[in-house]
Tab-separated table of C-alpha atoms in Angstrom:
chain	number	residue	atom	x	y	z
A	1	MET	CA	91.273	99.683	104.286
A	2	VAL	CA	89.302	96.458	103.953
A	3	ARG	CA	87.107	97.040	106.977
A	4	LYS	CA	86.742	94.086	109.359
A	5	ARG	CA	83.921	93.315	111.768
A	6	PRO	CA	85.584	93.040	115.224
A	7	ALA	CA	86.158	89.490	116.497
A	8	SER	CA	84.774	90.461	119.918
A	9	SER	CA	82.143	92.921	121.032
A	10	HIS	CA	84.682	95.318	122.486
A	11	ALA	CA	86.193	98.103	120.448
A	12	GLN	CA	87.228	101.734	120.556
A	13	SER	CA	85.011	104.477	121.939
A	14	ALA	CA	82.378	105.872	119.636
A	15	LYS	CA	83.178	108.176	116.730
A	16	GLY	CA	79.573	107.971	115.562
A	17	LYS	CA	79.000	109.638	112.233
A	18	ILE	CA	77.666	107.182	109.686
A	19	ALA	CA	74.763	104.751	109.642
A	20	VAL	CA	75.542	101.080	110.328
A	21	PHE	CA	75.462	98.460	107.618
A	22	GLU	CA	74.768	95.062	109.240
A	23	VAL	CA	74.421	92.856	106.170
A	24	ASP	CA	73.140	89.366	105.512
A	25	THR	CA	75.450	88.671	102.580
A	26	ILE	CA	73.565	85.616	101.291
A	27	ARG	CA	70.258	87.479	101.227
A	28	VAL	CA	71.763	90.548	99.548
A	29	HIS	CA	73.614	88.406	97.003
A	30	ASN	CA	70.390	86.610	96.056
A	31	VAL	CA	68.546	89.911	95.756
A	32	CYS	CA	71.304	91.296	93.546
A	33	ARG	CA	71.210	88.209	91.284
A	34	ARG	CA	67.427	88.480	90.875
A	35	LEU	CA	67.741	92.215	90.192
A	36	ALA	CA	70.510	91.628	87.658
A	37	ARG	CA	68.478	88.962	85.814
A	38	ALA	CA	65.410	91.226	85.736
A	39	GLN	CA	67.380	94.174	84.356
A	40	LEU	CA	69.047	92.037	81.697
A	41	ALA	CA	65.652	90.636	80.588
A	42	ALA	CA	64.239	94.163	80.367
A	43	LEU	CA	67.149	95.329	78.224
A	44	LEU	CA	66.808	92.359	75.886
A	45	LEU	CA	63.094	93.061	75.413
A	46	LEU	CA	63.535	96.760	74.797
A	47	ALA	CA	66.696	96.752	72.711
A	48	GLY	CA	66.531	96.478	68.940
A	49	PRO	CA	68.848	94.337	66.823
A	50	ALA	CA	71.461	97.090	66.651
A	51	VAL	CA	72.122	96.991	70.443
A	52	ALA	CA	74.800	94.418	71.283
A	53	ILE	CA	74.656	93.816	75.051
A	54	ASP	CA	77.484	91.283	74.904
A	55	ALA	CA	79.797	93.962	73.528
A	56	GLY	CA	79.831	95.624	76.965
A	57	CYS	CA	79.203	99.228	77.958
A	58	PRO	CA	81.361	101.951	76.386
A	59	GLN	CA	81.266	103.956	79.635
A	60	TRP	CA	79.607	102.797	82.854
A	61	ASP	CA	78.160	105.433	85.192
A	62	ALA	CA	79.631	105.123	88.711
A	63	SER	CA	77.807	108.153	90.126
A	64	GLY	CA	75.606	107.836	93.190
A	65	THR	CA	75.632	105.857	96.430
A	66	TRP	CA	77.125	102.364	96.487
A	67	THR	CA	77.341	99.687	99.162
A	68	LEU	CA	80.170	97.170	98.782
A	69	ILE	CA	79.195	93.939	100.560
A	70	GLN	CA	82.325	92.253	101.917
A	71	SER	CA	82.877	88.551	102.608
A	72	ASN	CA	83.686	89.339	106.265
A	73	ASN	CA	80.052	90.362	106.938
A	74	THR	CA	80.710	94.081	106.768
A	75	ALA	CA	79.976	96.752	104.188
A	76	VAL	CA	81.488	100.009	102.951
A	77	GLU	CA	79.338	102.837	101.600
A	78	LEU	CA	80.670	104.983	98.746
A	79	LYS	CA	79.131	108.256	97.571
A	80	LEU	CA	80.646	109.006	94.169
A	81	GLN	CA	80.648	111.778	91.594
A	82	GLN	CA	81.952	110.855	88.153
A	83	ASN	CA	84.010	113.192	85.991
A	84	GLU	CA	86.186	113.011	82.910
A	85	HIS	CA	89.144	111.713	84.925
A	86	GLY	CA	87.273	108.958	86.797
A	87	PHE	CA	85.358	109.488	90.025
A	88	SER	CA	85.803	110.835	93.547
A	89	GLY	CA	83.705	111.142	96.685
A	90	THR	CA	83.508	109.873	100.256
A	91	ALA	CA	83.541	106.451	101.894
A	92	SER	CA	82.202	105.323	105.268
A	93	PHE	CA	82.031	102.241	107.432
A	94	GLY	CA	80.559	101.654	110.883
A	95	HIS	CA	79.231	99.197	113.430
A	96	TRP	CA	77.931	99.025	117.013
A	97	VAL	CA	80.008	97.497	119.818
A	98	ASP	CA	79.619	96.989	123.565
A	99	ASN	CA	81.019	99.908	125.556
A	100	ASP	CA	84.162	98.830	127.435
A	101	PHE	CA	85.113	102.272	128.776
A	102	PHE	CA	86.768	102.031	132.172
A	103	LEU	CA	83.789	103.699	133.867
A	104	CYS	CA	81.635	100.685	132.993
A	105	SER	CA	82.900	99.062	136.167
A	106	ILE	CA	80.868	101.534	138.197
A	107	ALA	CA	78.053	102.466	135.828
A	108	SER	CA	75.769	100.772	133.371
A	109	CYS	CA	77.000	100.781	129.787
A	110	GLY	CA	75.245	100.279	126.497
A	111	LYS	CA	76.363	100.271	122.895
A	112	ASP	CA	78.942	102.520	121.283
A	113	TYR	CA	79.066	103.367	117.581
A	114	VAL	CA	82.459	103.037	115.897
A	115	GLY	CA	82.654	104.764	112.528
A	116	HIS	CA	85.344	105.631	110.004
A	117	ASP	CA	85.231	107.740	106.878
A	118	GLY	CA	87.532	109.250	104.304
A	119	PRO	CA	87.843	110.451	100.711
A	120	VAL	CA	87.756	108.001	97.824
A	121	VAL	CA	89.185	108.357	94.311
A	122	GLY	CA	89.184	105.906	91.444
A	123	SER	CA	88.413	105.115	87.840
A	124	ILE	CA	86.330	102.854	85.654
A	125	LYS	CA	87.899	101.978	82.327
A	126	GLY	CA	85.910	99.568	80.230
A	127	ASN	CA	84.719	96.973	82.733
A	128	ALA	CA	87.657	97.501	85.133
A	129	PHE	CA	86.705	99.215	88.413
A	130	GLU	CA	89.309	100.519	90.875
A	131	ALA	CA	88.838	102.675	93.981
A	132	THR	CA	91.220	103.803	96.734
A	133	VAL	CA	89.891	104.962	100.121
A	134	TYR	CA	92.064	107.080	102.450
A	135	TRP	CA	90.507	106.248	105.829
A	136	ASP	CA	90.649	108.662	108.762
A	137	ASP	CA	92.707	106.154	110.789
A	138	ASN	CA	95.485	106.364	108.139
A	139	ALA	CA	94.637	103.011	106.553
A	140	VAL	CA	94.432	102.869	102.748
A	141	GLY	CA	91.833	100.534	101.243
A	142	VAL	CA	92.256	99.376	97.630
A	143	TYR	CA	89.171	97.937	95.905
A	144	THR	CA	89.491	96.392	92.425
A	145	GLY	CA	86.750	94.630	90.532
A	146	GLU	CA	85.015	93.995	87.220
A	147	VAL	CA	81.626	95.162	86.044
A	148	GLY	CA	79.556	92.297	84.676
A	149	PRO	CA	77.316	92.602	81.592
A	150	GLN	CA	74.337	93.480	83.782
A	151	GLY	CA	76.238	96.108	85.762
A	152	LEU	CA	76.956	94.225	89.020
A	153	ILE	CA	80.506	94.828	90.295
A	154	VAL	CA	82.458	91.927	91.841
A	155	GLY	CA	86.008	92.151	93.126
A	156	THR	CA	88.586	91.944	95.902
A	157	GLY	CA	89.961	94.469	98.347
A	158	PHE	CA	92.953	94.797	100.642
A	159	ASP	CA	94.578	97.219	103.069
A	160	LYS	CA	97.600	98.783	101.338
A	161	ASN	CA	99.360	99.105	104.696
A	162	ASN	CA	98.533	95.482	105.606
A	163	PRO	CA	98.145	93.496	102.359
A	164	SER	CA	97.270	90.271	104.211
A	165	ASN	CA	93.984	91.914	105.256
A	166	LYS	CA	91.861	90.912	102.250
A	167	ALA	CA	88.194	90.366	101.473
A	168	GLN	CA	85.952	89.567	98.531
A	169	TRP	CA	83.162	92.033	97.770
A	170	HIS	CA	80.305	92.798	95.410
A	171	SER	CA	78.077	95.817	94.898
A	172	ALA	CA	74.567	95.850	96.342
A	173	ARG	CA	73.138	97.348	93.145
A	174	THR	CA	73.900	97.406	89.454
A	175	MET	CA	75.686	100.113	87.512
A	176	ALA	CA	73.863	101.942	84.733
A	177	CYS	CA	75.094	102.215	81.160
A	178	PRO	CA	73.863	105.547	79.725
A	179	ALA	CA	74.804	104.547	76.170
A	180	ILE	CA	72.632	101.400	76.211
A	181	ALA	CA	69.783	103.258	77.911
A	182	ALA	CA	69.909	105.923	75.190
A	183	ALA	CA	69.976	103.290	72.435
A	184	THR	CA	66.772	101.677	73.732
A	185	GLN	CA	64.779	104.931	73.717
A	186	PRO	CA	62.575	105.883	70.714
A	187	GLN	CA	64.306	108.300	68.380
A	188	ALA	CA	63.110	111.850	68.872
A	189	PRO	CA	62.808	114.350	66.002
A	190	SER	CA	66.092	115.978	65.171
A	191	ALA	CA	66.841	119.180	67.019
A	192	PRO	CA	69.593	121.783	66.880
A	193	ALA	CA	72.863	120.434	68.165
A	194	LYS	CA	73.754	121.249	71.761
A	195	PRO	CA	77.222	121.367	73.264
A	196	PRO	CA	78.201	118.123	75.034
A	197	VAL	CA	77.742	117.940	78.819
A	198	ALA	CA	80.417	116.160	80.843
A	199	LEU	CA	79.380	113.511	83.351
A	200	GLY	CA	79.482	114.885	86.873
A	201	ARG	CA	80.645	118.344	87.846
A	202	VAL	CA	84.190	119.376	86.990
A	203	GLN	CA	85.502	122.684	88.223
A	204	SER	CA	88.808	124.196	89.155
A	205	ARG	CA	89.744	124.251	92.813
A	206	PRO	CA	91.985	126.829	94.502
A	207	GLY	CA	95.495	125.616	95.179
A	208	LEU	CA	95.504	122.728	92.670
A	209	SER	CA	98.102	122.693	89.926
A	210	ASN	CA	97.188	121.795	86.356
A	211	GLY	CA	100.063	119.342	86.445
A	212	ALA	CA	98.767	117.487	89.516
A	213	PRO	CA	96.996	114.143	89.219
A	214	PRO	CA	93.346	115.157	89.721
A	215	GLY	CA	92.352	112.184	91.899
A	216	ILE	CA	94.683	112.736	94.863
A	217	CYS	CA	94.544	116.537	94.752
A	218	GLU	CA	90.742	116.692	94.455
A	219	ALA	CA	90.508	114.244	97.351
A	220	ALA	CA	92.870	116.456	99.381
A	221	SER	CA	90.757	119.544	98.676
A	222	SER	CA	87.560	117.672	99.592
A	223	ALA	CA	89.110	116.347	102.813
A	224	ARG	CA	90.303	119.837	103.828
A	225	THR	CA	86.798	121.254	103.187
A	226	ARG	CA	85.312	118.551	105.451
A	227	ASN	CA	88.057	119.058	108.053
A	228	SER	CA	88.893	115.360	107.746
A	229	PRO	CA	91.926	114.010	109.655
A	230	ALA	CA	93.070	112.503	106.357
A	231	ALA	CA	93.521	115.970	104.790
A	232	PRO	CA	97.181	116.592	105.782
A	233	SER	CA	98.300	113.209	104.450
A	234	LEU	CA	96.464	113.720	101.152
A	235	GLU	CA	97.849	117.252	100.808
A	236	ARG	CA	101.391	115.945	101.252
A	237	GLN	CA	100.800	113.290	98.588
A	238	CYS	CA	99.381	115.884	96.190
A	239	ALA	CA	102.307	118.259	96.794
A	240	ALA	CA	104.822	115.452	96.337
A	241	LEU	CA	103.291	114.520	92.990
A	242	VAL	CA	103.242	118.124	91.790
A	243	GLN	CA	106.705	118.959	93.135
A	244	PRO	CA	108.410	115.589	93.683
A	245	THR	CA	111.843	117.088	94.389
A	246	SER	CA	110.735	119.766	96.848
A	247	GLN	CA	109.131	119.951	100.268
A	248	PRO	CA	105.337	120.439	100.464
A	249	ALA	CA	104.493	124.109	100.173
A	250	LEU	CA	103.554	125.936	103.354
A	251	PRO	CA	100.012	127.275	103.587
A	252	VAL	CA	99.410	130.741	102.198
A	253	VAL	CA	99.260	132.939	105.287
A	254	ASP	CA	98.243	136.143	103.541
A	255	ALA	CA	96.319	139.188	104.748
A	256	ASP	CA	92.920	137.644	104.024
A	257	TRP	CA	93.818	134.447	105.921
A	258	ARG	CA	95.103	136.456	108.893
A	259	GLU	CA	92.011	138.645	109.045
A	260	ALA	CA	89.595	135.702	108.876
A	261	GLN	CA	91.454	133.546	111.428
A	262	ALA	CA	91.985	136.417	113.863
A	263	ALA	CA	88.296	137.298	113.808
A	264	ARG	CA	87.200	133.709	114.344
A	265	GLY	CA	89.760	133.122	117.083
A	266	ALA	CA	88.717	136.270	118.968
A	267	THR	CA	85.095	135.060	118.856
A	268	LEU	CA	86.072	131.634	120.197
A	269	ALA	CA	88.177	133.167	122.973
A	270	GLY	CA	85.202	135.253	124.085
A	271	GLU	CA	83.051	132.124	124.397
A	272	ASP	CA	85.307	130.398	126.956
A	273	PRO	CA	86.362	132.128	130.220
A	274	LEU	CA	89.593	130.130	130.434
A	275	ALA	CA	90.492	130.957	126.828
A	276	THR	CA	89.853	134.628	127.596
A	277	GLU	CA	92.045	134.396	130.698
A	278	LEU	CA	94.843	132.721	128.773
A	279	ARG	CA	94.677	135.282	125.969
A	280	ASN	CA	94.737	138.222	128.411
A	281	ALA	CA	97.816	136.754	130.124
A	282	LEU	CA	99.817	137.295	126.923
A	283	SER	CA	101.412	140.727	127.061
A	284	ASP	CA	102.657	140.780	123.469
A	285	GLU	CA	100.145	141.785	120.784
A	286	ALA	CA	101.700	139.429	118.234
A	287	GLU	CA	101.350	136.536	120.687
A	288	ARG	CA	97.686	137.375	121.284
A	289	THR	CA	97.091	137.461	117.529
A	290	GLY	CA	98.863	134.122	117.135
A	291	PHE	CA	96.728	132.722	119.965
A	292	ASP	CA	93.602	133.741	118.036
A	293	TYR	CA	94.971	131.983	114.948
A	294	GLY	CA	95.560	128.843	117.015
A	295	LEU	CA	92.014	128.773	118.407
A	296	ALA	CA	90.574	129.191	114.912
A	297	VAL	CA	92.772	126.594	113.200
A	298	ALA	CA	92.231	123.972	115.945
A	299	GLU	CA	88.493	124.582	116.273
A	300	GLY	CA	86.875	121.175	116.775
A	301	HIS	CA	90.225	119.326	116.573
A	302	THR	CA	91.324	116.786	119.178
A	303	MET	CA	94.770	115.743	117.898
A	304	PRO	CA	97.938	117.513	116.717
A	305	GLY	CA	98.891	117.117	113.067
A	306	PRO	CA	101.212	118.248	110.278
A	307	GLY	CA	98.676	120.744	108.915
A	308	LYS	CA	98.728	122.773	112.118
A	309	ASP	CA	102.495	122.360	112.364
A	310	ALA	CA	102.919	123.762	108.854
A	311	ILE	CA	100.793	126.818	109.666
A	312	GLY	CA	102.827	127.466	112.824
A	313	ALA	CA	106.061	127.237	110.824
A	314	ALA	CA	104.752	129.900	108.420
A	315	LEU	CA	104.224	132.460	111.222
A	316	GLU	CA	106.664	134.895	112.770
A	317	ALA	CA	108.323	133.775	116.026
A	318	ASP	CA	106.117	135.864	118.352
A	319	GLU	CA	102.951	134.806	116.551
A	320	ARG	CA	104.104	131.189	116.587
A	321	ARG	CA	104.389	131.127	120.407
A	322	GLY	CA	100.807	132.329	120.769
A	323	PHE	CA	99.615	130.039	117.997
A	324	GLU	CA	101.084	126.937	119.659
A	325	LEU	CA	99.491	127.930	122.978
A	326	GLY	CA	96.087	128.393	121.329
A	327	VAL	CA	96.318	125.022	119.590
A	328	GLN	CA	97.465	123.341	122.806
A	329	PHE	CA	94.543	124.765	124.794
A	330	SER	CA	92.007	123.823	122.114
A	331	LEU	CA	93.196	120.231	121.742
A	332	ASP	CA	93.163	119.596	125.503
A	333	ARG	CA	89.671	121.049	125.878
A	334	ASN	CA	88.142	119.519	122.740
A	335	ALA	CA	89.457	116.017	123.466
A	336	ASN	CA	87.805	116.136	126.909
A	337	PHE	CA	84.902	118.449	126.203
A	338	ASP	CA	82.296	116.604	128.288
A	339	LEU	CA	84.487	116.321	131.376
A	340	ALA	CA	85.738	119.907	131.033
A	341	SER	CA	82.139	121.150	130.789
A	342	ARG	CA	81.114	119.190	133.877
A	343	GLY	CA	84.079	120.592	135.785
A	344	ALA	CA	83.380	124.169	134.717
A	345	ALA	CA	79.755	123.829	135.864
A	346	ILE	CA	80.923	122.542	139.269
A	347	MET	CA	83.209	125.584	139.623
A	348	LEU	CA	80.162	127.819	139.201
A	349	SER	CA	77.990	125.869	141.631
A	350	SER	CA	80.680	125.258	144.284
A	351	PRO	CA	82.781	128.319	145.223
A	352	ASP	CA	84.839	126.169	147.609
A	353	VAL	CA	86.090	123.923	144.794
A	354	ALA	CA	86.725	126.951	142.560
A	355	SER	CA	88.754	128.556	145.349
A	356	VAL	CA	90.918	125.463	145.698
A	357	ARG	CA	91.500	125.375	141.943
A	358	ASP	CA	92.394	129.056	141.627
A	359	GLY	CA	94.590	129.066	144.736
A	360	SER	CA	96.582	126.028	143.694
A	361	ALA	CA	97.007	127.420	140.171
A	362	ILE	CA	98.762	130.464	141.613
A	363	GLY	CA	100.521	129.028	144.653
A	364	ALA	CA	101.646	125.568	143.591
A	365	ARG	CA	103.684	126.541	140.531
A	366	PRO	CA	104.488	130.307	140.391
A	367	ARG	CA	106.705	129.857	137.341
A	368	MET	CA	103.609	128.812	135.392
A	369	ALA	CA	101.714	132.056	135.994
A	370	GLY	CA	101.387	132.651	132.245
A	371	GLN	CA	99.774	129.227	131.816
A	372	ALA	CA	97.419	129.299	134.800
A	373	ALA	CA	94.450	128.809	132.485
A	374	LEU	CA	95.898	125.501	131.245
A	375	TYR	CA	96.339	124.415	134.872
A	376	LYS	CA	92.703	125.301	135.568
A	377	LEU	CA	91.590	123.413	132.454
A	378	GLY	CA	93.323	120.257	133.723
A	379	PHE	CA	91.726	120.795	137.146
A	380	ASN	CA	88.285	121.146	135.516
A	381	ILE	CA	88.705	117.942	133.499
A	382	ALA	CA	89.676	115.902	136.568
A	383	THR	CA	86.842	117.507	138.544
A	384	GLY	CA	84.369	116.395	135.883
A	385	LEU	CA	85.684	112.855	136.298
A	386	PHE	CA	86.439	112.573	140.057
A	387	GLY	CA	84.225	115.298	141.544
A	388	ASP	CA	80.999	115.009	143.512
A	389	PRO	CA	78.332	113.132	141.500
A	390	ALA	CA	75.687	115.185	143.260
A	391	LEU	CA	77.099	118.247	141.463
A	392	GLY	CA	77.219	116.585	138.041
A	393	ALA	CA	80.594	114.829	138.035
A	394	VAL	CA	81.041	111.238	136.857
A	395	GLY	CA	82.217	110.310	140.350
A	396	ASN	CA	85.179	108.051	139.608
A	397	THR	CA	86.736	106.692	142.805
A	398	GLN	CA	90.165	105.574	141.690
A	399	MET	CA	92.915	106.491	139.243
A	400	GLY	CA	92.487	103.659	136.751
A	401	PRO	CA	94.076	103.191	133.314
A	402	GLY	CA	91.371	105.194	131.563
A	403	ALA	CA	91.879	108.240	133.796
A	404	LYS	CA	95.645	107.935	133.443
A	405	LYS	CA	95.289	107.908	129.656
A	406	ILE	CA	93.274	111.139	129.800
A	407	ARG	CA	95.847	112.732	132.110
A	408	ASP	CA	98.883	111.707	130.055
A	409	ALA	CA	97.338	113.030	126.815
A	410	LEU	CA	97.077	116.563	128.257
A	411	SER	CA	99.697	119.164	127.419
A	412	PRO	CA	102.847	118.740	129.532
A	413	ALA	CA	103.325	120.467	132.873
A	414	ALA	CA	100.454	122.904	133.249
A	415	ALA	CA	97.297	120.919	132.453
A	416	GLN	CA	98.715	117.688	133.889
A	417	ALA	CA	99.611	119.473	137.135
A	418	GLY	CA	96.074	120.825	137.423
A	419	PHE	CA	94.643	117.372	136.745
A	420	ASP	CA	96.829	115.818	139.471
A	421	ALA	CA	95.833	118.473	142.013
A	422	ALA	CA	92.134	117.892	141.354
A	423	VAL	CA	92.496	114.108	141.687
A	424	ARG	CA	94.177	114.479	145.095
A	425	TYR	CA	91.518	116.913	146.267
A	426	HIS	CA	88.453	114.960	145.179
A	427	LEU	CA	89.624	111.456	146.159
A	428	ALA	CA	90.296	112.771	149.680
A	429	HIS	CA	86.619	113.685	150.055
A	430	HIS	CA	85.126	110.192	149.481
A	431	TYR	CA	81.890	111.492	147.960
A	432	GLY	CA	78.840	109.359	148.712
A	433	GLN	CA	80.810	106.780	150.718
C-alpha cells in the first residue's frame, strides 16, 4: 500500500510497533543529491580506465535497511535480504495521531501511535527495482523504480487494491554495486580458488515446494514465523500458485503438532482462572484437548482468521468443538486485555461485585452453564470499563458508541450477556457522583 499521512489528526487506536518516520522531503532529497555526487566523484577518482561507470552495475546490492521517501510526506522502511531469486524482508510504516477514543470525553488524551507492517518481496534486474508489500491491513503496495548510475532509486508506488492511491518516492540512501567496488580495489596476490558465495542467505524452508515461486512462499513462511496477520493470505497465494487447481492444503496436524499445542494450551489455561474454569466444564477429554489446541493457536491473537479456521477443519468433531471454544475465549480476552485485567482485579478486591457476577452467570441463563466462564469474561470486561474508578476501573458513565463496539465484538450470547449484566449493575451505582 502507498501509505498516506492522515488528512486530520484523528486516526485508529494505536498498534505501536515501529519507529515513526516524519520526513522533510526537500531536506532529505538535497542530502541524497549531495551524497550521490560525493560517491560518484569518489568512484571516478578511484576507478582505473577499465571501469566504465556509465555501463551501469551488473548486479546492485539491495540488502540492508532502506527508507523510501514518498511525495505525500510519509516514508516506508524496508529491511531486505538479497538472494539468488531477488530479495525479501519486512516493511513498516507509522505515525503519531491525536487520540480520539471515546473515553477522551471524560479523560485527558495524548498521542497514539498507528503502525503497519508486513512482508515484502521483490527483485532488482539491471537497473529495474520492483517490490511488493503485503500490509497487515490487507492492502498491497507495489513500488517500482529505477536505480540511477550513483545508486539512488527513484520511482512510483500505488495500492494494488486502490490504484488511484499513488505517490512518487525515492530512496534515502544509495545502493552499492559490489562489482564496481571490487574493481576499484588493488589486486591482491593470487590465491587458491574458493567456491562462490551467494548473496544473502538461501535455505530450504519446511512446507515450501520446489515448484513454488520463492518470493510469495518465502514471504508466507516469514509472516507465519512472525505471527503476522498477513500470513493466512500469503499462504493461500503460495498454495494457489503451487496447486492452482486445488484447494489450499490443510495444516499438518500430526502427533508432534498435537503434543506441542496441547502442552502450550494446558500451560495457558493454568495461567487464567476463567480459562481453567472453562476447560474443567468440558466433560469430554477430546473437547478438553481441543480447547488446549485453541488456546495455543490463538495465543496473542485478537481476530478470527482463515488460518485458525483451517486448523479447526482438520480436527475431529469433538476436538473441533473444544478448539472453537478455546479460540473464542482467547480472542475475546486478548482483544480487551486491559479492561479484562482491570475487571478481574476488581473481582478480587470486591467480593460483593464478584458475588453478583457469579450469581448472575448461574441464575440468569441456566442453559449456558457450560459457558459460564465466557459470561464472567464479558462481565469482567464491562466492569473494567464501567466499574468503580476507586477500584481501578476506567469509570465510564454511559453506553456510548465505543463501549457498544466492544460489546458487539464479543462472542455471541455468553460474553455479551455478561457484559450487559455488568453495565446494568455498575451504571445503577453512580460511582463518584
